[in-house]
Amino acid sequence: MGCCFSRCSKPAQGDQQPAAAGTAGQDAETGGEKVPKYSWDQRAKIDPKDYTFSGLKDETVGRLPGKVAGQQFVIQDCENCSIYIFDHSATITIDDCINCQIFLGPIKGSVFFRDCKDCKCIVACQQFRTRDCRKLEVFLCCATQPIIESSAGMKFGCFQYYYPELALQFKDAGLSVFNNTWSNIHDFTPVSGNNNWDLLPENAAVQDYVPLPSSDELKGVRISTDAAKSIIPITRGRREKSSDESCLAVFFAGDYTIANARKLIDEMTGKGFQLVQTKEVLMKAEDAHRVFKQCASELIPLLEKGPVVALEFNGDGAVEGCQSTVNDVFSETKVFVSESKASASQDVDNFYNFADMQMGM
């Protein structure tokens, strides 16, 4: 019969010491039960107050690049304020704000203005919506169709802005600088005989609506409102075209697709042609046959490399001007350009009808 006081042999060095009777599963130091540790317990705690501007009056406030980092943000009950969010966010709601100037960096999801009036804004987002708003003037980049509801006196222009961190913020928010439907407004509550929205003057200058920040903290952001430096290409959208002639140019995925597209924009606008609209979208083989027709077979293998970037230029001689520019500047880059003035309008319609269907518009 064994003895309850029999001595156990000393464990070899490195072996685990057996748990004392009655302490299995307990912390050796405290005697309490061990609490499992999870990765989410190691994350910094989020204080909603750090992502809220509320009840402010006659103030200039903002967040510097890196200070929001994809969190959701709330702006509410502010009056006569200048508000700048120089970072990307998840969603932003703006409620009951009066006579405010607001800049919002790239928003991965939606921005929703409710019960606001007499505000001037610069906004980049996936979805834009207003409800019960009056007299909002917005320089907008929106990947989907902007929606207004029970709102009046709304005016829209094309987003134009630059600071060094903005390009990466667009990428972090999952937004393409080429997908901007700023002028394609849908009014949920139209009023017969009235138009609840309009476009801002074509020569409207951003800094006249939302001035550069005046606070010492925010002055450190290196901002430019020069349209030529804008991270978003400035498009005419649904403004009346100056000519019956348009041209479609499509860049296929490669190492310099974005840079090449911007180069063509600079070259063509420098020659007096107008950039009407842009798109970045994935295409399949069946899409290529519909858009590129007889050229489709040679272009289909290029579609597997990634999304294409499409540009529409307008102006007398746009087709010939685009063809010559592409031949002179992009000799080693594959670019589809409308072959003739006769086919150009149909090329534009075919591509953008396809792109709008792809994006659910």
Coordinates of C-alpha atoms in Angstrom, one line a residue:
M1 CA 0.0 0.0 0.0
G2 CA 1.4 3.3 -1.0
C3 CA 2.2 6.0 1.5
C4 CA 0.6 9.4 1.1
F5 CA 3.9 11.0 2.1
S6 CA 6.1 9.1 -0.2
R7 CA 8.8 11.3 -1.7
C8 CA 8.8 11.8 -5.5
S9 CA 12.0 11.8 -7.4
K10 CA 13.3 15.3 -8.4
P11 CA 12.3 16.1 -12.0
A12 CA 15.1 16.6 -14.5
Q13 CA 16.1 20.2 -15.3
G14 CA 13.8 21.5 -18.0
D15 CA 10.9 19.2 -17.2
Q16 CA 7.7 20.8 -16.2
Q17 CA 7.0 20.8 -12.4
P18 CA 3.7 19.0 -11.8
A19 CA 0.8 21.2 -10.6
A20 CA 0.2 21.2 -6.9
A21 CA -2.9 19.4 -5.8
G22 CA -6.0 21.6 -6.1
T23 CA -4.2 24.2 -8.4
A24 CA -4.6 22.7 -11.8
G25 CA -5.5 25.4 -14.4
Q26 CA -4.7 28.2 -12.0
D27 CA -2.2 31.0 -12.2
A28 CA 0.9 30.2 -10.3
E29 CA 1.4 33.6 -8.9
T30 CA -2.2 34.6 -8.0
G31 CA -3.8 31.3 -7.5
G32 CA -6.7 32.5 -9.7
E33 CA -7.9 30.9 -12.9
K34 CA -5.8 31.8 -15.9
V35 CA -7.5 34.2 -18.3
P36 CA -6.9 33.4 -22.0
K37 CA -5.3 36.1 -24.1
Y38 CA -6.6 36.9 -27.5
S39 CA -5.1 39.1 -30.3
W40 CA -8.0 41.5 -30.1
D41 CA -7.2 42.2 -26.5
Q42 CA -3.9 43.6 -27.5
R43 CA -5.5 46.3 -29.7
A44 CA -5.5 49.9 -28.5
K45 CA -8.9 50.9 -27.1
I46 CA -10.9 53.3 -29.2
D47 CA -12.3 56.4 -27.6
P48 CA -15.3 57.6 -29.6
K49 CA -14.5 61.2 -28.5
D50 CA -11.4 61.1 -30.6
Y51 CA -13.5 60.6 -33.7
T52 CA -16.3 63.1 -33.0
F53 CA -16.7 66.8 -33.4
S54 CA -19.8 67.9 -31.5
G55 CA -21.4 71.2 -30.4
L56 CA -18.7 73.4 -31.8
K57 CA -19.1 77.1 -32.7
D58 CA -16.8 79.5 -34.5
E59 CA -13.9 77.0 -34.4
T60 CA -11.3 75.6 -36.8
V61 CA -10.7 71.9 -36.0
G62 CA -9.4 68.8 -37.8
R63 CA -7.5 65.6 -37.9
L64 CA -4.0 65.2 -39.4
P65 CA -3.0 62.4 -41.7
G66 CA -2.7 59.1 -39.8
K67 CA -5.0 60.3 -36.9
V68 CA -8.2 58.7 -38.1
A69 CA -6.7 55.7 -39.9
G70 CA -10.0 54.1 -41.2
Q71 CA -12.2 54.6 -38.2
Q72 CA -15.8 56.0 -38.5
F73 CA -16.3 59.7 -37.7
V74 CA -19.2 61.8 -36.5
I75 CA -19.7 65.5 -37.0
Q76 CA -22.8 67.1 -35.3
D77 CA -24.3 70.3 -34.1
C78 CA -21.5 72.5 -35.4
E79 CA -22.0 76.1 -36.4
N80 CA -19.7 78.6 -38.3
C81 CA -16.9 76.1 -38.1
S82 CA -14.1 75.0 -40.5
I83 CA -13.6 71.3 -40.2
Y84 CA -10.8 69.2 -41.9
I85 CA -10.4 65.5 -41.9
F86 CA -7.0 64.9 -43.6
D87 CA -7.2 61.1 -43.4
H88 CA -9.2 58.2 -44.7
S89 CA -12.2 56.9 -42.7
A90 CA -14.7 54.1 -42.7
T91 CA -17.9 56.2 -42.7
I92 CA -18.8 59.7 -41.7
T93 CA -22.1 61.2 -40.6
I94 CA -22.7 65.0 -40.5
D95 CA -25.8 66.1 -38.6
D96 CA -27.4 69.5 -37.9
C97 CA -24.4 71.6 -39.0
I98 CA -24.9 75.2 -40.1
N99 CA -22.7 77.5 -42.1
C100 CA -19.6 75.2 -41.9
Q101 CA -16.7 74.6 -44.3
I102 CA -15.8 70.9 -44.4
F103 CA -13.0 68.9 -46.0
L104 CA -13.4 65.1 -45.8
G105 CA -10.6 62.8 -47.0
P106 CA -11.3 59.5 -48.7
I107 CA -14.2 57.6 -47.1
K108 CA -14.3 53.8 -47.7
G109 CA -18.1 53.6 -47.3
S110 CA -20.7 56.3 -47.1
V111 CA -21.0 59.9 -46.0
F112 CA -24.4 61.0 -44.9
F113 CA -25.4 64.7 -44.4
R114 CA -28.7 65.2 -42.4
D115 CA -30.4 68.4 -41.5
C116 CA -27.5 70.6 -42.6
K117 CA -27.7 74.0 -44.3
D118 CA -25.5 76.6 -45.8
C119 CA -22.4 74.4 -45.8
K120 CA -19.5 74.2 -48.3
C121 CA -17.7 70.9 -48.6
I122 CA -15.0 68.9 -50.3
V123 CA -15.8 65.2 -50.1
A124 CA -14.3 61.9 -51.5
C125 CA -16.3 58.7 -50.8
Q126 CA -17.8 55.5 -52.0
Q127 CA -21.4 56.6 -51.4
F128 CA -22.8 60.1 -50.9
R129 CA -26.3 60.9 -49.5
T130 CA -28.1 63.9 -48.1
R131 CA -31.5 64.1 -46.3
D132 CA -33.4 67.2 -45.2
C133 CA -30.5 69.5 -46.3
R134 CA -30.6 73.1 -47.7
K135 CA -28.0 74.9 -49.7
L136 CA -25.0 72.6 -49.6
E137 CA -22.2 73.3 -52.1
V138 CA -20.1 70.2 -52.6
F139 CA -16.9 69.5 -54.6
L140 CA -17.4 65.8 -54.9
C141 CA -15.6 62.5 -55.8
C142 CA -18.1 59.7 -55.5
A143 CA -17.6 56.1 -56.9
T144 CA -21.4 55.5 -57.1
Q145 CA -24.3 57.6 -58.0
P146 CA -24.8 60.5 -55.4
I147 CA -28.2 60.6 -53.9
I148 CA -30.2 63.5 -52.4
E149 CA -33.5 63.2 -50.5
S150 CA -35.8 65.9 -49.2
S151 CA -33.0 68.4 -50.0
A152 CA -33.0 71.6 -52.0
G153 CA -30.5 74.2 -53.2
M154 CA -27.8 71.6 -53.7
K155 CA -24.8 72.4 -56.0
F156 CA -22.1 70.1 -57.1
G157 CA -18.6 70.4 -58.7
C158 CA -15.7 68.0 -59.4
F159 CA -13.4 67.3 -56.4
Q160 CA -10.0 68.9 -56.8
Y161 CA -7.4 68.8 -54.0
Y162 CA -3.9 67.6 -53.3
Y163 CA -1.6 66.9 -50.3
P164 CA 1.2 64.3 -50.3
E165 CA -0.6 61.6 -48.3
L166 CA -3.8 61.8 -50.3
A167 CA -3.0 59.2 -53.0
L168 CA -2.2 56.5 -50.4
Q169 CA -5.3 57.4 -48.4
F170 CA -7.4 56.8 -51.6
K171 CA -5.8 53.4 -51.9
D172 CA -6.4 52.6 -48.2
A173 CA -10.0 53.5 -48.6
G174 CA -10.3 51.3 -51.7
L175 CA -11.2 54.2 -54.0
S176 CA -10.0 54.7 -57.5
V177 CA -9.2 58.3 -58.5
F178 CA -10.7 57.5 -61.9
N179 CA -14.2 56.5 -60.7
N180 CA -16.0 59.8 -60.0
T181 CA -19.7 60.2 -60.8
W182 CA -19.9 63.7 -59.2
S183 CA -22.5 65.1 -61.6
N184 CA -24.7 62.1 -62.0
I185 CA -27.1 63.1 -59.1
H186 CA -30.2 61.0 -58.3
D187 CA -33.0 63.0 -56.5
F188 CA -35.2 60.6 -54.5
T189 CA -37.8 63.4 -53.9
P190 CA -38.1 65.5 -57.1
V191 CA -40.5 68.4 -57.0
S192 CA -42.5 69.1 -60.2
G193 CA -41.4 72.3 -61.8
N194 CA -38.3 72.7 -59.5
N195 CA -34.8 71.4 -59.6
N196 CA -33.4 70.6 -56.2
W197 CA -29.8 70.5 -57.5
D198 CA -27.5 72.2 -60.0
L199 CA -23.9 72.3 -60.9
L200 CA -21.4 74.8 -59.5
P201 CA -20.0 77.4 -62.0
E202 CA -17.4 75.8 -64.3
N203 CA -14.7 78.3 -63.0
A204 CA -15.5 77.7 -59.4
A205 CA -12.3 77.7 -57.3
V206 CA -12.2 75.3 -54.3
Q207 CA -10.4 77.7 -52.0
D208 CA -13.2 80.3 -52.4
Y209 CA -15.6 77.8 -50.9
V210 CA -13.4 75.9 -48.4
P211 CA -10.3 78.0 -47.5
L212 CA -7.1 76.5 -46.4
P213 CA -7.0 75.8 -42.7
S214 CA -5.8 78.7 -40.5
S215 CA -4.8 76.8 -37.3
D216 CA -1.1 76.2 -36.6
E217 CA -1.6 72.5 -36.3
L218 CA -3.3 72.0 -39.7
K219 CA -1.2 74.5 -41.6
G220 CA 1.5 71.8 -41.7
V221 CA -0.5 69.8 -44.2
R222 CA 1.0 70.7 -47.6
I223 CA -2.2 71.4 -49.5
S224 CA -2.6 72.5 -53.1
T225 CA -6.0 73.4 -54.7
D226 CA -4.4 73.9 -58.1
A227 CA -6.6 71.9 -60.5
A228 CA -3.4 70.7 -62.4
K229 CA -2.2 69.0 -59.2
S230 CA -5.5 67.5 -58.1
I231 CA -5.3 63.8 -57.2
I232 CA -8.7 63.4 -59.0
P233 CA -8.7 64.3 -62.7
I234 CA -11.0 67.2 -63.3
T235 CA -13.9 66.1 -65.5
R236 CA -16.7 67.9 -67.2
G237 CA -19.2 65.2 -66.1
R238 CA -22.7 66.0 -67.4
R239 CA -21.9 69.6 -68.4
E240 CA -22.8 70.3 -72.0
K241 CA -20.1 69.1 -74.4
S242 CA -18.4 71.7 -76.6
S243 CA -18.4 69.4 -79.7
D244 CA -20.2 66.5 -81.3
E245 CA -16.9 64.6 -81.5
S246 CA -15.6 62.5 -78.6
C247 CA -12.8 59.9 -78.4
L248 CA -12.4 56.8 -76.2
A249 CA -8.9 55.9 -75.0
V250 CA -8.4 52.8 -72.9
F251 CA -5.1 51.9 -71.0
F252 CA -4.6 48.2 -70.1
A253 CA -3.1 47.1 -66.8
G254 CA 0.6 47.5 -66.4
D255 CA 3.4 49.0 -64.3
Y256 CA 2.6 52.6 -65.4
T257 CA -1.1 52.5 -66.2
I258 CA -2.1 55.4 -63.9
A259 CA 1.0 57.5 -64.8
N260 CA 0.3 56.9 -68.5
A261 CA -3.3 57.8 -68.2
R262 CA -2.4 61.0 -66.4
K263 CA 0.1 61.8 -69.0
L264 CA -2.4 61.5 -71.8
I265 CA -4.8 63.7 -69.9
D266 CA -2.1 66.4 -69.6
E267 CA -1.2 66.1 -73.2
M268 CA -4.8 66.3 -74.5
T269 CA -6.1 69.0 -72.2
G270 CA -2.9 71.0 -73.0
K271 CA -4.1 70.9 -76.6
G272 CA -7.5 72.3 -75.7
F273 CA -9.5 69.0 -75.6
Q274 CA -11.8 68.5 -72.6
L275 CA -11.8 65.4 -70.3
V276 CA -15.4 64.4 -70.0
Q277 CA -15.3 61.3 -67.8
T278 CA -12.9 58.5 -66.6
K279 CA -13.4 55.0 -65.3
E280 CA -11.3 52.2 -63.9
V281 CA -12.9 48.8 -64.1
L282 CA -12.3 45.1 -64.7
M283 CA -13.3 43.6 -68.0
K284 CA -14.0 40.0 -69.2
A285 CA -13.6 38.5 -72.6
E286 CA -17.3 38.9 -73.4
D287 CA -17.1 42.6 -72.4
A288 CA -14.2 43.1 -74.8
H289 CA -16.2 41.8 -77.8
R290 CA -19.0 44.2 -77.0
V291 CA -16.7 47.3 -76.5
F292 CA -13.7 46.7 -78.8
K293 CA -15.4 44.7 -81.5
Q294 CA -12.9 43.7 -84.2
C295 CA -9.9 44.5 -82.0
A296 CA -11.2 42.3 -79.2
S297 CA -9.2 39.2 -79.9
E298 CA -5.8 40.9 -79.6
L299 CA -6.8 42.8 -76.4
I300 CA -8.5 39.9 -74.4
P301 CA -5.2 38.5 -73.1
L302 CA -4.3 41.9 -71.6
L303 CA -7.5 42.0 -69.5
E304 CA -6.2 39.2 -67.3
K305 CA -3.5 41.6 -65.9
G306 CA -6.0 43.8 -64.1
P307 CA -8.5 46.7 -64.5
V308 CA -8.4 49.0 -67.5
V309 CA -8.5 52.8 -67.3
A310 CA -10.7 54.6 -69.8
L311 CA -10.8 58.3 -70.7
E312 CA -13.3 60.2 -72.8
F313 CA -12.0 63.3 -74.5
N314 CA -14.3 65.8 -76.3
G315 CA -13.6 68.5 -78.9
D316 CA -13.3 69.0 -82.7
G317 CA -10.5 66.7 -83.9
A318 CA -10.4 64.7 -80.6
V319 CA -10.0 61.3 -82.4
E320 CA -7.1 62.4 -84.6
G321 CA -5.5 64.4 -81.7
C322 CA -5.7 61.4 -79.4
Q323 CA -4.4 58.9 -82.0
S324 CA -1.4 61.1 -82.8
T325 CA -0.6 61.8 -79.1
V326 CA -0.7 58.1 -78.3
N327 CA 1.5 57.2 -81.2
D328 CA 4.0 59.9 -80.3
V329 CA 4.1 59.4 -76.5
F330 CA 3.1 55.8 -75.8
S331 CA 4.8 53.8 -78.5
E332 CA 5.6 50.9 -76.1
T333 CA 2.3 50.9 -74.3
K334 CA -0.9 49.2 -75.4
V335 CA -3.7 51.7 -75.7
F336 CA -7.0 51.3 -77.5
V337 CA -8.1 54.5 -79.3
S338 CA -11.3 55.1 -81.3
E339 CA -10.4 54.4 -84.9
S340 CA -12.5 57.0 -86.5
K341 CA -14.8 59.9 -85.8
A342 CA -17.8 57.9 -87.1
S343 CA -17.2 55.1 -84.5
A344 CA -16.0 57.2 -81.6
S345 CA -19.3 58.1 -80.1
Q346 CA -20.5 54.5 -80.2
D347 CA -17.2 53.4 -78.6
V348 CA -17.7 55.8 -75.8
D349 CA -21.4 54.7 -75.3
N350 CA -20.5 51.0 -75.4
F351 CA -17.7 51.3 -72.8
Y352 CA -19.5 53.5 -70.3
N353 CA -22.8 51.6 -70.5
F354 CA -20.8 48.4 -69.7
A355 CA -18.9 50.2 -66.9
D356 CA -22.0 51.6 -65.3
M357 CA -23.6 48.1 -65.3
Q358 CA -20.5 46.7 -63.7
M359 CA -20.7 49.3 -60.9
G360 CA -24.4 48.8 -60.4
M361 CA -25.4 52.2 -61.7

